Short mmCIF file of C-alpha atoms in Angstrom, two decimals:
data_model
loop_
_atom_site.label_atom_id
_atom_site.label_comp_id
_atom_site.label_asym_id
_atom_site.label_seq_id
_atom_site.Cartn_x
_atom_site.Cartn_y
_atom_site.Cartn_z
CA MET A 20 0.04 0.04 0.06
CA LEU A 21 1.98 3.11 -1.27
CA ASN A 22 -0.89 5.46 -1.02
CA PRO A 23 -2.19 5.34 2.61
CA ASP A 24 -2.96 9.17 3.02
CA GLY A 25 -4.91 9.42 -0.29
CA VAL A 26 -6.91 6.02 0.49
CA TYR A 27 -7.78 7.39 3.94
CA LEU A 28 -9.39 10.19 2.25
CA GLY A 29 -11.32 7.99 -0.15
CA ASN A 30 -9.07 8.64 -3.34
CA TYR A 31 -7.89 5.38 -5.18
CA ARG A 32 -5.33 7.14 -7.45
CA CYS A 33 -4.03 10.41 -5.90
CA SER A 34 -2.19 10.97 -2.73
CA LEU A 35 -3.17 13.55 -0.15
CA MET A 36 -1.08 16.29 -2.21
CA GLY A 37 -2.88 15.30 -5.40
CA PHE A 38 -0.10 13.23 -7.10
CA ASP A 39 -0.76 10.13 -9.20
CA LEU A 40 1.85 8.28 -7.43
CA ASN A 41 2.21 5.68 -10.37
CA ARG A 42 3.69 8.37 -12.55
CA HIS A 43 6.59 9.60 -10.33
CA TRP A 44 8.95 6.47 -10.30
CA GLN A 45 11.80 8.03 -12.30
CA GLU A 46 12.37 10.98 -9.60
CA PRO A 47 10.35 10.39 -6.56
CA SER A 48 10.71 13.18 -3.85
CA PRO A 49 11.43 12.07 -0.43
CA TRP A 50 9.08 14.74 0.80
CA VAL A 51 6.19 14.64 -1.84
CA HIS A 52 6.29 11.00 -2.75
CA PRO A 53 7.95 9.35 0.46
CA THR A 54 6.45 5.92 -0.01
CA LEU A 55 7.67 5.72 -3.71
CA HIS A 56 11.08 7.16 -2.65
CA ALA A 57 11.70 4.54 0.10
CA VAL A 58 10.49 1.60 -2.02
CA LYS A 59 12.63 2.65 -4.91
CA GLN A 60 15.65 2.99 -2.75
CA LEU A 61 15.08 -0.54 -1.27
CA ILE A 62 14.55 -2.06 -4.86
CA VAL A 63 17.73 -0.51 -6.07
CA GLN A 64 19.61 -1.85 -2.89
CA LEU A 65 18.32 -5.27 -3.40
CA SER A 66 19.19 -5.22 -7.23
CA GLN A 67 22.91 -4.34 -6.41
CA ASP A 68 23.14 -7.26 -3.69
CA ALA A 69 24.83 -10.14 -5.25
CA LYS A 70 23.07 -12.40 -2.78
CA VAL A 71 19.62 -11.46 -3.81
CA GLY A 72 17.84 -12.54 -6.87
CA LEU A 73 15.06 -9.86 -7.48
CA GLU A 74 12.77 -11.76 -9.92
CA PHE A 75 9.44 -10.15 -9.77
CA TYR A 76 7.89 -6.80 -9.28
CA ILE A 77 4.05 -6.55 -9.33
CA ASP A 78 2.00 -3.39 -8.80
CA VAL A 79 -1.73 -4.23 -7.77
CA HIS A 80 -4.33 -1.79 -9.17
CA ALA A 81 -8.02 -1.36 -9.53
CA HIS A 82 -9.39 -0.70 -12.99
CA SER A 83 -12.43 1.56 -13.27
CA THR A 84 -13.79 0.55 -16.89
CA MET A 85 -12.38 -2.87 -18.07
CA MET A 86 -13.76 -6.21 -16.57
CA ASN A 87 -11.70 -9.21 -15.24
CA GLY A 88 -8.15 -9.32 -13.98
CA PHE A 89 -5.32 -8.76 -16.47
CA MET A 90 -1.78 -7.53 -16.61
CA TYR A 91 0.46 -4.76 -18.28
CA GLY A 92 3.86 -5.84 -19.12
CA ASN A 93 6.84 -4.32 -20.83
CA VAL A 94 8.29 -4.43 -24.37
CA PHE A 95 11.92 -4.99 -24.85
CA GLU A 96 14.18 -5.12 -27.92
CA GLU A 97 15.41 -8.61 -27.18
CA GLU A 98 12.74 -11.24 -28.49
CA GLU A 99 13.59 -13.81 -26.02
CA ARG A 100 12.94 -11.49 -23.04
CA VAL A 101 9.63 -10.52 -24.52
CA GLN A 102 8.63 -14.22 -24.71
CA ARG A 103 9.87 -15.06 -21.27
CA GLN A 104 7.77 -12.20 -19.87
CA ALA A 105 4.50 -13.80 -21.18
CA VAL A 106 4.96 -17.08 -19.14
CA PHE A 107 3.69 -15.78 -15.81
CA PRO A 108 0.25 -14.28 -17.04
CA ARG A 109 -0.27 -17.35 -19.18
CA LEU A 110 0.07 -19.59 -16.11
CA LEU A 111 -2.19 -17.19 -14.01
CA CYS A 112 -4.85 -17.42 -16.71
CA GLN A 113 -4.81 -21.28 -16.21
CA ASN A 114 -5.26 -20.98 -12.34
CA ALA A 115 -7.56 -17.88 -12.24
CA PRO A 116 -11.11 -17.91 -13.94
CA ASP A 117 -11.33 -14.29 -13.69
CA PHE A 118 -8.11 -13.58 -15.21
CA SER A 119 -8.04 -12.49 -18.82
CA PHE A 120 -4.89 -13.06 -20.99
CA SER A 121 -6.73 -11.46 -24.08
CA ASN A 122 -6.84 -8.18 -22.19
CA THR A 123 -3.20 -8.48 -21.13
CA SER A 124 -1.12 -5.95 -22.74
CA PHE A 125 2.68 -5.30 -23.28
CA ASN A 126 3.58 -1.84 -24.22
CA ARG A 127 5.94 0.92 -23.66
CA ASP A 128 3.73 4.00 -24.18
CA VAL A 129 5.50 7.38 -23.31
CA VAL A 130 2.75 8.35 -20.93
CA LYS A 131 3.47 5.39 -18.82
CA ALA A 132 7.24 6.00 -18.50
CA GLY A 133 6.67 6.99 -14.92
CA THR A 134 4.96 4.01 -13.65
CA GLY A 135 6.78 1.40 -11.39
CA ARG A 136 6.39 -1.37 -14.04
CA ARG A 137 7.91 0.79 -16.70
CA PHE A 138 10.65 2.38 -14.65
CA LEU A 139 11.77 -0.99 -12.86
CA GLY A 140 11.58 -2.72 -16.12
CA GLY A 141 14.34 -0.46 -17.39
CA LEU A 142 16.21 -0.56 -14.05
CA LEU A 143 16.43 -4.28 -13.24
CA ASP A 144 18.25 -7.04 -15.25
CA ASP A 145 16.73 -9.15 -17.94
CA MET A 146 15.98 -12.10 -15.45
CA SER A 147 13.58 -9.62 -13.57
CA TYR A 148 9.81 -9.39 -14.59
CA CYS A 149 7.75 -6.30 -13.82
CA TYR A 150 4.03 -6.13 -14.12
CA THR A 151 0.88 -4.35 -13.15
CA LEU A 152 -1.98 -6.59 -12.11
CA GLU A 153 -5.16 -4.75 -12.91
CA VAL A 154 -8.47 -5.98 -11.40
CA SER A 155 -11.87 -4.58 -12.19
CA PHE A 156 -13.70 -2.60 -9.65
CA TYR A 157 -17.01 -4.30 -11.01
CA SER A 158 -17.12 -7.81 -12.38
CA TYR A 159 -15.57 -10.63 -14.56
CA MET A 160 -16.50 -12.84 -17.33
CA ALA A 161 -15.32 -16.48 -16.88
CA ALA A 162 -14.64 -18.58 -19.72
CA GLY A 163 -17.98 -19.82 -21.20
CA SER A 164 -20.06 -17.74 -19.06
CA THR A 165 -22.87 -15.51 -20.78
CA ALA A 166 -23.17 -12.87 -17.84
CA PRO A 167 -20.64 -10.85 -15.85
CA VAL A 168 -20.19 -12.04 -12.18
CA PRO A 169 -19.76 -9.21 -9.69
CA TYR A 170 -16.53 -9.08 -7.69
CA THR A 171 -16.84 -9.68 -4.01
CA GLU A 172 -14.35 -9.50 -1.33
CA ASP A 173 -14.10 -13.30 -1.44
CA THR A 174 -13.44 -13.32 -5.25
CA TYR A 175 -10.81 -10.57 -4.85
CA MET A 176 -9.18 -12.85 -2.18
CA ASN A 177 -9.30 -15.82 -4.59
CA LEU A 178 -7.52 -13.92 -7.18
CA GLY A 179 -4.83 -13.22 -4.75
CA ARG A 180 -4.60 -16.85 -3.75
CA ASN A 181 -4.40 -17.79 -7.50
CA VAL A 182 -1.37 -15.43 -7.96
CA ALA A 183 0.29 -17.15 -5.17
CA ARG A 184 -0.54 -20.52 -6.80
CA THR A 185 0.86 -19.29 -9.96
CA PHE A 186 4.34 -18.45 -8.38
CA LEU A 187 4.19 -22.02 -6.97
CA ASP A 188 3.66 -23.35 -10.61
CA TYR A 189 6.20 -20.97 -11.99
CA TYR A 190 9.13 -22.23 -9.75
CA ARG A 191 7.91 -25.95 -9.94
CA HIS A 192 8.14 -25.45 -13.82
CA ASN A 193 11.67 -24.18 -13.54
CA ASN A 194 12.45 -27.06 -10.94
CA PHE A 195 13.18 -24.72 -8.09
CA ILE A 196 10.37 -26.74 -6.29
CA ASP A 197 9.76 -30.32 -6.63
CA ASP A 198 7.21 -32.24 -4.48
CA ASN A 199 8.15 -35.65 -5.18
CA LYS A 200 11.88 -35.77 -6.15
CA PRO A 201 15.18 -33.80 -5.76
CA GLN A 202 15.54 -30.81 -8.04
CA THR A 203 16.97 -31.62 -11.58
CA PRO A 204 18.38 -29.36 -14.33
CA ASN A 205 15.38 -30.24 -16.65
CA HIS A 206 12.79 -27.80 -17.58
CA ILE A 207 9.44 -28.29 -19.07
CA ASN A 208 8.86 -26.82 -22.57
CA SER A 209 6.21 -24.24 -23.58
CA THR A 210 3.63 -26.67 -24.94
CA GLU A 211 3.31 -28.05 -21.44
CA VAL A 212 2.75 -24.60 -20.03
CA LEU A 213 -0.02 -23.89 -22.80
CA SER A 214 -1.76 -27.20 -23.13
CA GLN A 215 -4.47 -26.16 -20.77
CA GLY A 216 -4.51 -22.45 -21.64
CA ARG A 217 -7.82 -20.55 -22.07
CA GLN A 218 -9.05 -17.29 -23.64
CA GLY A 219 -7.26 -17.87 -27.11
CA ASN A 220 -3.96 -18.85 -25.64
CA GLY A 221 -1.99 -20.40 -28.43
CA VAL A 222 0.74 -23.11 -28.11
CA GLY A 223 4.15 -21.74 -28.38
CA ASN A 224 7.49 -22.72 -29.65
CA GLU A 225 9.83 -24.66 -27.37
CA LYS A 226 12.95 -22.49 -26.33
CA THR A 227 15.11 -22.45 -23.31
CA PHE A 228 16.91 -19.27 -22.48
CA GLY A 229 19.87 -18.42 -20.29
CA GLY A 230 20.94 -15.24 -18.40
CA GLU A 231 23.60 -13.87 -16.16
CA ARG A 232 22.38 -15.92 -13.17
CA GLY A 233 23.32 -19.31 -15.13
CA ALA A 234 21.42 -22.29 -16.45
CA GLU A 235 19.46 -22.90 -13.19
CA ARG A 236 17.44 -19.79 -14.07
CA LYS A 237 16.48 -20.95 -17.76
CA ASN A 238 12.87 -19.87 -18.43
CA LEU A 239 10.30 -20.73 -20.86
CA GLY A 240 9.70 -19.17 -24.33
CA LEU A 241 6.28 -18.47 -25.70
CA LYS A 242 5.05 -17.10 -28.98
CA ASP A 243 1.60 -15.39 -29.20
#
């Protein structure tokens, strides 16, 4: 929660001083944007610590017009990085009936340059993944349904649980977690990830990717 004073007043976007905090990540002021300034300093510190692998940054926002949960991600010049970035939202789509991969968007709009997702996507290394998770104020359409389902406190909490399950799946697929046997260097291919996909998720080409952190951090490559 980076906007406690604004939320206390009933705002959902602007702080007590009237700033949209998710537009000031580039140069946050310790006086005007103290929460952003503190979190940015912490993330920079962690990113420079050789003992820390900072792999995910996810903003959680409410959306006032669109339905369902969905994500915004970044666009990069490296095609492999673009493909790897699609893995987590595709896995989340399998776990959460209210999450829409078709509404998920990867962009680098100039107007979004000051967001946490955009700024940190440029700051962190290529094995870090930065997203905004947007969730409708109102309702969602599950696959095969004909009418929107209103969000409740319970269904919002279920989406949170499904995000946690998706982290579990992500690290299982990358063999950091194995319930039945010791960890091995083998990694599943993209067809296994997408075989149960919904909402138009296509099956991707099998690829493996390396990075500065070595073969243990290979990830899955996907083609839309």
